[in-house]
Amino acid sequence: MKILRTIGAIATGIIAFSSVTAAQAETRVTLKSAKAASSYYQMAAQFAEAMKTGTDGNIIVTVEESQGSVQNVMEASVRPGNYVFTSPPALIGLAQAGKGAFEGRPTEKFNEIRALFPIPSLTMHFVMRADAGVTDFAGLAGKTILLGKGSFGAKEGEKYLGLFGLTDTVKLAEAELSNAVAALKNGQIDGFVTAGSWPAPNVIEAAAGTDVTVLSLSDDELAKTKRDLTVIPAGTYNGQDSDIRTSSLSVVAYATTQMDDETAYQLTKTYWDQKSKMGANAAWWKGVSQDMLVNIKGKIHPGALRFYAESGFPVRDDQR
């Protein structure tokens, strides 16, 4: 009996040691994303699954809901360890300069924010019925457009109308964006404005049943928006014969200097390794390319830089 007890104690010790070793090998990361109903929360969930699959369970990502990018950046100053969050690069600049929503807050912690990799951008779509005869922004004069209310796309669309001198010439439909496709198809509106990662589901739906034209911005118009250029390749939407040049608000995944270089390296490497697989299940990942690194303002995490150097991705000196 004494021998059996001894063997049992040894076995228990081995199991306990194995559990501790497994726990030590597993790296846990918190990803602060967006509202649970948003596409960006869905992206975060897909990313978390890709990390688990791509690292054989060695990196486990827990996704947290957020009320938006400002909250994500705010928490970067107080969250310890492996905290990852998403935000437009411009917001990081404001935090580090103590401006806007970050006025009066200490900037030291915000200066520790480091970029990892780009994720799908918020891309502007000006979608017009083909029979409205609109091929450029000047042609919007006298047309009825649905902007929606409160969203980034609605605010951005209204801004563009002002920038291009169209505020008093375009008729704005009083309806929610959720009604846009139906209103376009039955002729109640000439077009609608939406922002989302391309290919955008409501644009796919609109183009599937109606001949549509998605407007491109000229170089001058793009410069006025002060946004990044996104090129939506020909064939993305039904009937789209040529590339669409439009504006976008870049979104990037960030960490802080509290994350060790190896974890940042593994996150970045696995993200790019798994991106094509994620794109097979959700088309918005196809819109991400290494060229989007150019839209990152500020410093990239040393661990991510290691991967980019190995892979020959373009990185500027000011990002190092």
Tab-separated table of N, CA, C and O in Angstrom, residues 162-274:
chain	number	residue	atom	x	y	z
A	162	GLY	N	-19.465	68.901	-48.638
A	162	GLY	CA	-19.026	70.264	-48.365
A	162	GLY	C	-17.704	70.577	-49.026
A	162	GLY	O	-17.523	71.650	-49.613
A	163	LEU	N	-16.766	69.632	-48.957
A	163	LEU	CA	-15.441	69.843	-49.553
A	163	LEU	C	-15.512	70.035	-51.063
A	163	LEU	O	-14.743	70.789	-51.645
A	164	PHE	N	-16.479	69.352	-51.692
A	164	PHE	CA	-16.585	69.395	-53.144
A	164	PHE	C	-17.621	70.412	-53.633
A	164	PHE	O	-17.986	70.428	-54.802
A	165	GLY	N	-18.117	71.270	-52.719
A	165	GLY	CA	-19.055	72.326	-53.096
A	165	GLY	C	-20.431	71.829	-53.500
A	165	GLY	O	-21.103	72.443	-54.337
A	166	LEU	N	-20.883	70.740	-52.872
A	166	LEU	CA	-22.149	70.133	-53.269
A	166	LEU	C	-23.229	70.203	-52.195
A	166	LEU	O	-24.335	69.701	-52.402
A	167	THR	N	-22.928	70.835	-51.078
A	167	THR	CA	-23.849	70.821	-49.937
A	167	THR	C	-25.242	71.314	-50.308
A	167	THR	O	-26.253	70.709	-49.916
A	168	ASP	N	-25.332	72.377	-51.055
A	168	ASP	CA	-26.639	72.977	-51.365
A	168	ASP	C	-27.245	72.450	-52.658
A	168	ASP	O	-28.338	72.873	-53.053
A	169	THR	N	-26.557	71.532	-53.318
A	169	THR	CA	-27.065	71.050	-54.607
A	169	THR	C	-27.562	69.612	-54.561
A	169	THR	O	-28.251	69.159	-55.478
A	170	VAL	N	-27.211	68.877	-53.499
A	170	VAL	CA	-27.624	67.480	-53.366
A	170	VAL	C	-28.811	67.386	-52.412
A	170	VAL	O	-28.831	68.020	-51.356
A	171	LYS	N	-29.801	66.590	-52.795
A	171	LYS	CA	-30.956	66.344	-51.934
A	171	LYS	C	-30.651	65.143	-51.041
A	171	LYS	O	-30.306	64.069	-51.534
A	172	LEU	N	-30.784	65.339	-49.733
A	172	LEU	CA	-30.494	64.261	-48.791
A	172	LEU	C	-31.771	63.554	-48.384
A	172	LEU	O	-32.737	64.181	-47.936
A	173	ALA	N	-31.791	62.237	-48.552
A	173	ALA	CA	-32.965	61.433	-48.189
A	173	ALA	C	-33.018	61.254	-46.678
A	173	ALA	O	-31.993	61.003	-46.035
A	174	GLU	N	-34.204	61.393	-46.111
A	174	GLU	CA	-34.394	61.209	-44.671
A	174	GLU	C	-34.728	59.751	-44.399
A	174	GLU	O	-35.897	59.358	-44.324
A	175	ALA	N	-33.711	58.938	-44.274
A	175	ALA	CA	-33.914	57.509	-44.026
A	175	ALA	C	-32.644	56.920	-43.424
A	175	ALA	O	-31.565	57.521	-43.499
A	176	GLU	N	-32.784	55.756	-42.822
A	176	GLU	CA	-31.643	55.077	-42.244
A	176	GLU	C	-30.884	54.316	-43.335
A	176	GLU	O	-31.454	53.910	-44.349
A	177	LEU	N	-29.599	54.112	-43.113
A	177	LEU	CA	-28.776	53.422	-44.093
A	177	LEU	C	-29.266	51.992	-44.335
A	177	LEU	O	-29.084	51.449	-45.421
A	178	SER	N	-29.891	51.401	-43.343
A	178	SER	CA	-30.406	50.037	-43.503
A	178	SER	C	-31.457	49.944	-44.604
A	178	SER	O	-31.727	48.854	-45.118
A	179	ASN	N	-32.053	51.075	-44.973
A	179	ASN	CA	-33.073	51.090	-46.031
A	179	ASN	C	-32.493	51.426	-47.408
A	179	ASN	O	-33.226	51.510	-48.393
A	180	ALA	N	-31.177	51.623	-47.478
A	180	ALA	CA	-30.555	52.166	-48.685
A	180	ALA	C	-30.727	51.266	-49.899
A	180	ALA	O	-31.078	51.744	-50.989
A	181	VAL	N	-30.483	49.978	-49.757
A	181	VAL	CA	-30.518	49.086	-50.916
A	181	VAL	C	-31.929	49.015	-51.499
A	181	VAL	O	-32.118	49.126	-52.719
A	182	ALA	N	-32.914	48.863	-50.626
A	182	ALA	CA	-34.302	48.804	-51.102
A	182	ALA	C	-34.699	50.121	-51.763
A	182	ALA	O	-35.353	50.125	-52.823
A	183	ALA	N	-34.312	51.239	-51.166
A	183	ALA	CA	-34.660	52.547	-51.725
A	183	ALA	C	-33.992	52.771	-53.079
A	183	ALA	O	-34.573	53.372	-53.985
A	184	LEU	N	-32.758	52.261	-53.223
A	184	LEU	CA	-32.052	52.390	-54.498
A	184	LEU	C	-32.748	51.568	-55.578
A	184	LEU	O	-32.968	52.040	-56.700
A	185	LYS	N	-33.121	50.349	-55.236
A	185	LYS	CA	-33.713	49.450	-56.223
A	185	LYS	C	-35.086	49.911	-56.683
A	185	LYS	O	-35.456	49.701	-57.851
A	186	ASN	N	-35.867	50.532	-55.789
A	186	ASN	CA	-37.208	50.966	-56.205
A	186	ASN	C	-37.247	52.413	-56.701
A	186	ASN	O	-38.315	52.967	-56.944
A	187	GLY	N	-36.053	53.022	-56.827
A	187	GLY	CA	-35.965	54.339	-57.444
A	187	GLY	C	-36.265	55.514	-56.541
A	187	GLY	O	-36.379	56.648	-57.022
A	188	GLN	N	-36.352	55.288	-55.226
A	188	GLN	CA	-36.613	56.398	-54.304
A	188	GLN	C	-35.397	57.305	-54.150
A	188	GLN	O	-35.544	58.474	-53.823
A	189	ILE	N	-34.217	56.751	-54.351
A	189	ILE	CA	-32.990	57.533	-54.255
A	189	ILE	C	-32.127	57.249	-55.486
A	189	ILE	O	-32.292	56.218	-56.159
A	190	ASP	N	-31.207	58.160	-55.756
A	190	ASP	CA	-30.263	57.955	-56.856
A	190	ASP	C	-28.995	57.246	-56.399
A	190	ASP	O	-28.289	56.652	-57.220
A	191	GLY	N	-28.728	57.340	-55.108
A	191	GLY	CA	-27.524	56.702	-54.612
A	191	GLY	C	-27.443	56.762	-53.100
A	191	GLY	O	-28.259	57.405	-52.437
A	192	PHE	N	-26.452	56.071	-52.551
A	192	PHE	CA	-26.243	56.113	-51.101
A	192	PHE	C	-24.754	56.072	-50.802
A	192	PHE	O	-23.919	55.709	-51.656
A	193	VAL	N	-24.416	56.472	-49.579
A	193	VAL	CA	-23.027	56.516	-49.131
A	193	VAL	C	-22.873	55.541	-47.971
A	193	VAL	O	-23.687	55.534	-47.042
A	194	THR	N	-21.838	54.739	-48.033
A	194	THR	CA	-21.595	53.795	-46.951
A	194	THR	C	-20.095	53.646	-46.745
A	194	THR	O	-19.307	53.842	-47.675
A	195	ALA	N	-19.698	53.349	-45.533
A	195	ALA	CA	-18.288	53.117	-45.214
A	195	ALA	C	-18.170	51.762	-44.544
A	195	ALA	O	-18.926	51.434	-43.634
A	196	GLY	N	-17.230	50.989	-44.999
A	196	GLY	CA	-17.009	49.678	-44.409
A	196	GLY	C	-15.852	49.000	-45.104
A	196	GLY	O	-15.342	49.484	-46.112
A	197	SER	N	-15.428	47.888	-44.564
A	197	SER	CA	-14.344	47.148	-45.186
A	197	SER	C	-14.846	46.533	-46.477
A	197	SER	O	-15.913	45.938	-46.515
A	198	TRP	N	-14.069	46.717	-47.537
A	198	TRP	CA	-14.527	46.158	-48.804
A	198	TRP	C	-14.119	44.688	-48.921
A	198	TRP	O	-13.116	44.294	-48.352
A	199	PRO	N	-14.947	43.901	-49.638
A	199	PRO	CA	-16.215	44.258	-50.265
A	199	PRO	C	-17.321	44.437	-49.229
A	199	PRO	O	-17.512	43.595	-48.360
A	200	ALA	N	-18.046	45.562	-49.344
A	200	ALA	CA	-19.087	45.902	-48.373
A	200	ALA	C	-20.359	45.115	-48.687
A	200	ALA	O	-20.825	45.117	-49.831
A	201	PRO	N	-20.948	44.437	-47.695
A	201	PRO	CA	-22.135	43.609	-47.949
A	201	PRO	C	-23.293	44.359	-48.596
A	201	PRO	O	-23.960	43.822	-49.493
A	202	ASN	N	-23.553	45.619	-48.163
A	202	ASN	CA	-24.701	46.327	-48.744
A	202	ASN	C	-24.423	46.774	-50.173
A	202	ASN	O	-25.344	46.919	-50.980
A	203	VAL	N	-23.156	46.956	-50.530
A	203	VAL	CA	-22.825	47.282	-51.914
A	203	VAL	C	-22.939	46.038	-52.789
A	203	VAL	O	-23.418	46.094	-53.924
A	204	ILE	N	-22.520	44.894	-52.251
A	204	ILE	CA	-22.699	43.627	-52.974
A	204	ILE	C	-24.167	43.388	-53.263
A	204	ILE	O	-24.557	43.024	-54.386
A	205	GLU	N	-25.008	43.621	-52.251
A	205	GLU	CA	-26.452	43.416	-52.404
A	205	GLU	C	-27.039	44.367	-53.440
A	205	GLU	O	-27.855	43.967	-54.281
A	206	ALA	N	-26.621	45.627	-53.380
A	206	ALA	CA	-27.142	46.613	-54.332
A	206	ALA	C	-26.739	46.259	-55.753
A	206	ALA	O	-27.556	46.316	-56.689
A	207	ALA	N	-25.478	45.871	-55.945
A	207	ALA	CA	-24.971	45.571	-57.292
A	207	ALA	C	-25.527	44.269	-57.844
A	207	ALA	O	-25.540	44.060	-59.063
A	208	ALA	N	-25.996	43.396	-56.960
A	208	ALA	CA	-26.510	42.100	-57.409
A	208	ALA	C	-27.831	42.227	-58.152
A	208	ALA	O	-28.122	41.449	-59.061
A	209	GLY	N	-28.643	43.213	-57.776
A	209	GLY	CA	-29.964	43.318	-58.383
A	209	GLY	C	-30.189	44.565	-59.209
A	209	GLY	O	-31.244	44.733	-59.832
A	210	THR	N	-29.199	45.451	-59.222
A	210	THR	CA	-29.346	46.734	-59.922
A	210	THR	C	-28.009	47.107	-60.546
A	210	THR	O	-26.952	46.834	-59.967
A	211	ASP	N	-28.035	47.707	-61.710
A	211	ASP	CA	-26.790	48.226	-62.291
A	211	ASP	C	-26.376	49.465	-61.511
A	211	ASP	O	-27.146	50.434	-61.423
A	212	VAL	N	-25.173	49.422	-60.930
A	212	VAL	CA	-24.714	50.540	-60.115
A	212	VAL	C	-23.344	51.015	-60.583
A	212	VAL	O	-22.590	50.281	-61.233
A	213	THR	N	-23.035	52.242	-60.209
A	213	THR	CA	-21.714	52.828	-60.416
A	213	THR	C	-21.195	53.284	-59.067
A	213	THR	O	-21.881	54.021	-58.359
A	214	VAL	N	-19.998	52.831	-58.688
A	214	VAL	CA	-19.348	53.299	-57.465
A	214	VAL	C	-18.304	54.332	-57.876
A	214	VAL	O	-17.393	54.033	-58.653
A	215	LEU	N	-18.467	55.551	-57.388
A	215	LEU	CA	-17.648	56.665	-57.850
A	215	LEU	C	-16.193	56.565	-57.372
A	215	LEU	O	-15.925	56.125	-56.254
A	216	SER	N	-15.291	57.011	-58.237
A	216	SER	CA	-13.884	57.143	-57.881
A	216	SER	C	-13.565	58.603	-57.584
A	216	SER	O	-14.199	59.514	-58.135
A	217	LEU	N	-12.589	58.816	-56.718
A	217	LEU	CA	-12.128	60.164	-56.411
A	217	LEU	C	-10.924	60.503	-57.281
A	217	LEU	O	-10.055	59.652	-57.512
A	218	SER	N	-10.870	61.735	-57.731
A	218	SER	CA	-9.676	62.222	-58.424
A	218	SER	C	-8.579	62.455	-57.390
A	218	SER	O	-8.827	62.473	-56.175
A	219	ASP	N	-7.363	62.653	-57.862
A	219	ASP	CA	-6.250	62.925	-56.942
A	219	ASP	C	-6.518	64.187	-56.124
A	219	ASP	O	-6.217	64.245	-54.927
A	220	ASP	N	-7.090	65.193	-56.759
A	220	ASP	CA	-7.387	66.452	-56.080
A	220	ASP	C	-8.452	66.256	-55.011
A	220	ASP	O	-8.339	66.769	-53.893
A	221	GLU	N	-9.487	65.493	-55.351
A	221	GLU	CA	-10.559	65.232	-54.384
A	221	GLU	C	-10.033	64.419	-53.203
A	221	GLU	O	-10.377	64.684	-52.042
A	222	LEU	N	-9.208	63.422	-53.488
A	222	LEU	CA	-8.629	62.612	-52.412
A	222	LEU	C	-7.794	63.472	-51.476
A	222	LEU	O	-7.868	63.338	-50.252
A	223	ALA	N	-7.007	64.378	-52.043
A	223	ALA	CA	-6.167	65.255	-51.227
A	223	ALA	C	-7.013	66.118	-50.297
A	223	ALA	O	-6.636	66.363	-49.144
A	224	LYS	N	-8.168	66.570	-50.779
A	224	LYS	CA	-9.050	67.396	-49.954
A	224	LYS	C	-9.614	66.612	-48.762
A	224	LYS	O	-9.852	67.184	-47.703
A	225	THR	N	-9.833	65.322	-48.939
A	225	THR	CA	-10.410	64.521	-47.847
A	225	THR	C	-9.407	64.283	-46.724
A	225	THR	O	-9.789	64.011	-45.600
A	226	LYS	N	-8.098	64.351	-47.055
A	226	LYS	CA	-7.027	64.076	-46.094
A	226	LYS	C	-7.129	62.673	-45.514
A	226	LYS	O	-6.770	62.422	-44.364
A	227	ARG	N	-7.626	61.767	-46.354
A	227	ARG	CA	-7.694	60.361	-45.987
A	227	ARG	C	-6.723	59.560	-46.846
A	227	ARG	O	-6.084	60.096	-47.747
A	228	ASP	N	-6.618	58.274	-46.564
A	228	ASP	CA	-5.721	57.407	-47.318
A	228	ASP	C	-6.397	56.920	-48.595
A	228	ASP	O	-7.626	56.816	-48.671
A	229	LEU	N	-5.586	56.602	-49.593
A	229	LEU	CA	-6.096	56.041	-50.841
A	229	LEU	C	-6.315	54.544	-50.689
A	229	LEU	O	-5.452	53.824	-50.173
A	230	THR	N	-7.469	54.088	-51.138
A	230	THR	CA	-7.739	52.651	-51.259
A	230	THR	C	-8.180	52.370	-52.684
A	230	THR	O	-9.000	53.109	-53.238
A	231	VAL	N	-7.637	51.335	-53.273
A	231	VAL	CA	-8.023	50.916	-54.620
A	231	VAL	C	-8.792	49.606	-54.510
A	231	VAL	O	-8.251	48.591	-54.049
A	232	ILE	N	-10.056	49.642	-54.902
A	232	ILE	CA	-10.890	48.441	-54.912
A	232	ILE	C	-10.784	47.836	-56.309
A	232	ILE	O	-11.202	48.443	-57.290
A	233	PRO	N	-10.204	46.653	-56.436
A	233	PRO	CA	-9.914	46.098	-57.758
A	233	PRO	C	-11.166	45.845	-58.599
A	233	PRO	O	-12.248	45.554	-58.066
A	234	ALA	N	-10.995	45.962	-59.912
A	234	ALA	CA	-12.078	45.641	-60.843
A	234	ALA	C	-12.575	44.226	-60.576
A	234	ALA	O	-11.796	43.323	-60.253
A	235	GLY	N	-13.894	44.061	-60.690
A	235	GLY	CA	-14.477	42.752	-60.463
A	235	GLY	C	-14.882	42.476	-59.030
A	235	GLY	O	-15.456	41.421	-58.732
A	236	THR	N	-14.582	43.408	-58.118
A	236	THR	CA	-14.978	43.213	-56.721
A	236	THR	C	-16.498	43.177	-56.602
A	236	THR	O	-17.059	42.352	-55.871
A	237	TYR	N	-17.162	44.071	-57.315
A	237	TYR	CA	-18.627	44.130	-57.306
A	237	TYR	C	-19.165	43.774	-58.689
A	237	TYR	O	-18.485	43.983	-59.714
A	238	ASN	N	-20.362	43.247	-58.721
A	238	ASN	CA	-20.991	42.860	-59.970
A	238	ASN	C	-21.044	44.049	-60.941
A	238	ASN	O	-21.492	45.132	-60.578
A	239	GLY	N	-20.553	43.842	-62.150
A	239	GLY	CA	-20.593	44.894	-63.153
A	239	GLY	C	-19.485	45.916	-63.045
A	239	GLY	O	-19.441	46.861	-63.840
A	240	GLN	N	-18.556	45.743	-62.113
A	240	GLN	CA	-17.452	46.698	-61.937
A	240	GLN	C	-16.310	46.344	-62.887
A	240	GLN	O	-15.566	45.387	-62.672
A	241	ASP	N	-16.151	47.132	-63.940
A	241	ASP	CA	-15.178	46.825	-64.984
A	241	ASP	C	-13.802	47.435	-64.745
A	241	ASP	O	-12.835	47.052	-65.412
A	242	SER	N	-13.703	48.390	-63.849
A	242	SER	CA	-12.414	49.049	-63.609
A	242	SER	C	-12.198	49.259	-62.117
A	242	SER	O	-13.137	49.152	-61.310
A	243	ASP	N	-10.956	49.565	-61.737
A	243	ASP	CA	-10.632	49.820	-60.331
A	243	ASP	C	-11.391	51.038	-59.820
A	243	ASP	O	-11.654	51.985	-60.571
A	244	ILE	N	-11.735	51.011	-58.548
A	244	ILE	CA	-12.336	52.167	-57.883
A	244	ILE	C	-11.281	52.780	-56.971
A	244	ILE	O	-10.730	52.108	-56.100
A	245	ARG	N	-10.985	54.047	-57.187
A	245	ARG	CA	-10.048	54.777	-56.339
A	245	ARG	C	-10.867	55.611	-55.353
A	245	ARG	O	-11.574	56.536	-55.744
A	246	THR	N	-10.764	55.259	-54.094
A	246	THR	CA	-11.573	55.962	-53.109
A	246	THR	C	-10.754	56.211	-51.844
A	246	THR	O	-9.578	55.858	-51.759
A	247	SER	N	-11.376	56.838	-50.883
A	247	SER	CA	-10.680	57.193	-49.643
A	247	SER	C	-11.010	56.180	-48.556
A	247	SER	O	-12.028	55.489	-48.608
A	248	SER	N	-10.146	56.117	-47.581
A	248	SER	CA	-10.393	55.204	-46.470
A	248	SER	C	-9.758	55.735	-45.197
A	248	SER	O	-8.820	56.537	-45.237
A	249	LEU	N	-10.296	55.282	-44.094
A	249	LEU	CA	-9.714	55.556	-42.786
A	249	LEU	C	-8.998	54.279	-42.355
A	249	LEU	O	-9.631	53.249	-42.108
A	250	SER	N	-7.690	54.342	-42.334
A	250	SER	CA	-6.904	53.165	-41.975
A	250	SER	C	-7.161	52.771	-40.524
A	250	SER	O	-7.395	53.624	-39.661
A	251	VAL	N	-7.119	51.474	-40.258
A	251	VAL	CA	-7.259	50.941	-38.903
A	251	VAL	C	-6.108	49.969	-38.681
A	251	VAL	O	-5.782	49.169	-39.562
A	252	VAL	N	-5.495	50.060	-37.515
A	252	VAL	CA	-4.280	49.296	-37.222
A	252	VAL	C	-4.432	48.607	-35.873
A	252	VAL	O	-5.092	49.125	-34.969
A	253	ALA	N	-3.821	47.436	-35.754
A	253	ALA	CA	-3.736	46.754	-34.460
A	253	ALA	C	-2.469	47.224	-33.752
A	253	ALA	O	-1.380	47.221	-34.351
A	254	TYR	N	-2.618	47.628	-32.496
A	254	TYR	CA	-1.510	48.173	-31.711
A	254	TYR	C	-1.297	47.365	-30.428
A	254	TYR	O	-2.210	46.706	-29.923
A	255	ALA	N	-0.082	47.463	-29.912
A	255	ALA	CA	0.247	46.989	-28.571
A	255	ALA	C	1.015	48.121	-27.896
A	255	ALA	O	0.979	49.261	-28.364
A	256	THR	N	1.686	47.821	-26.803
A	256	THR	CA	2.551	48.807	-26.150
A	256	THR	C	3.913	48.175	-25.923
A	256	THR	O	4.124	46.983	-26.176
A	257	THR	N	4.850	48.961	-25.428
A	257	THR	CA	6.196	48.445	-25.177
A	257	THR	C	6.209	47.430	-24.042
A	257	THR	O	7.229	46.758	-23.823
A	258	GLN	N	5.094	47.289	-23.319
A	258	GLN	CA	5.034	46.273	-22.273
A	258	GLN	C	4.958	44.861	-22.856
A	258	GLN	O	5.230	43.884	-22.155
A	259	MET	N	4.560	44.740	-24.120
A	259	MET	CA	4.545	43.434	-24.771
A	259	MET	C	5.975	43.067	-25.178
A	259	MET	O	6.679	43.874	-25.777
A	260	ASP	N	6.410	41.849	-24.853
A	260	ASP	CA	7.770	41.449	-25.201
A	260	ASP	C	7.891	41.222	-26.704
A	260	ASP	O	6.903	40.977	-27.410
A	261	ASP	N	9.109	41.298	-27.196
A	261	ASP	CA	9.358	41.238	-28.631
A	261	ASP	C	8.911	39.911	-29.243
A	261	ASP	O	8.399	39.878	-30.368
A	262	GLU	N	9.103	38.811	-28.535
A	262	GLU	CA	8.746	37.507	-29.089
A	262	GLU	C	7.240	37.378	-29.290
A	262	GLU	O	6.777	36.850	-30.314
A	263	THR	N	6.466	37.863	-28.323
A	263	THR	CA	5.006	37.803	-28.467
A	263	THR	C	4.546	38.666	-29.634
A	263	THR	O	3.704	38.250	-30.438
A	264	ALA	N	5.112	39.871	-29.753
A	264	ALA	CA	4.754	40.750	-30.866
A	264	ALA	C	5.136	40.114	-32.199
A	264	ALA	O	4.398	40.211	-33.185
A	265	TYR	N	6.275	39.453	-32.237
A	265	TYR	CA	6.715	38.763	-33.456
A	265	TYR	C	5.743	37.649	-33.838
A	265	TYR	O	5.325	37.543	-34.996
A	266	GLN	N	5.383	36.815	-32.864
A	266	GLN	CA	4.494	35.684	-33.141
A	266	GLN	C	3.105	36.159	-33.567
A	266	GLN	O	2.484	35.580	-34.476
A	267	LEU	N	2.598	37.203	-32.921
A	267	LEU	CA	1.289	37.750	-33.310
A	267	LEU	C	1.319	38.250	-34.753
A	267	LEU	O	0.419	37.963	-35.548
A	268	THR	N	2.360	38.993	-35.084
A	268	THR	CA	2.459	39.584	-36.418
A	268	THR	C	2.677	38.518	-37.484
A	268	THR	O	2.020	38.518	-38.532
A	269	LYS	N	3.581	37.598	-37.230
A	269	LYS	CA	3.860	36.524	-38.187
A	269	LYS	C	2.617	35.675	-38.425
A	269	LYS	O	2.265	35.372	-39.577
A	270	THR	N	1.951	35.289	-37.345
A	270	THR	CA	0.770	34.427	-37.480
A	270	THR	C	-0.353	35.154	-38.197
A	270	THR	O	-1.088	34.556	-39.000
A	271	TYR	N	-0.505	36.439	-37.934
A	271	TYR	CA	-1.539	37.229	-38.623
A	271	TYR	C	-1.350	37.164	-40.135
A	271	TYR	O	-2.283	36.855	-40.884
A	272	TRP	N	-0.144	37.450	-40.601
A	272	TRP	CA	0.104	37.454	-42.045
A	272	TRP	C	0.065	36.043	-42.622
A	272	TRP	O	-0.401	35.830	-43.748
A	273	ASP	N	0.524	35.058	-41.844
A	273	ASP	CA	0.471	33.668	-42.314
A	273	ASP	C	-0.967	33.174	-42.461
A	273	ASP	O	-1.273	32.384	-43.358
A	274	GLN	N	-1.846	33.631	-41.594
A	274	GLN	CA	-3.231	33.157	-41.562
A	274	GLN	C	-4.188	34.033	-42.379
A	274	GLN	O	-5.359	33.688	-42.541
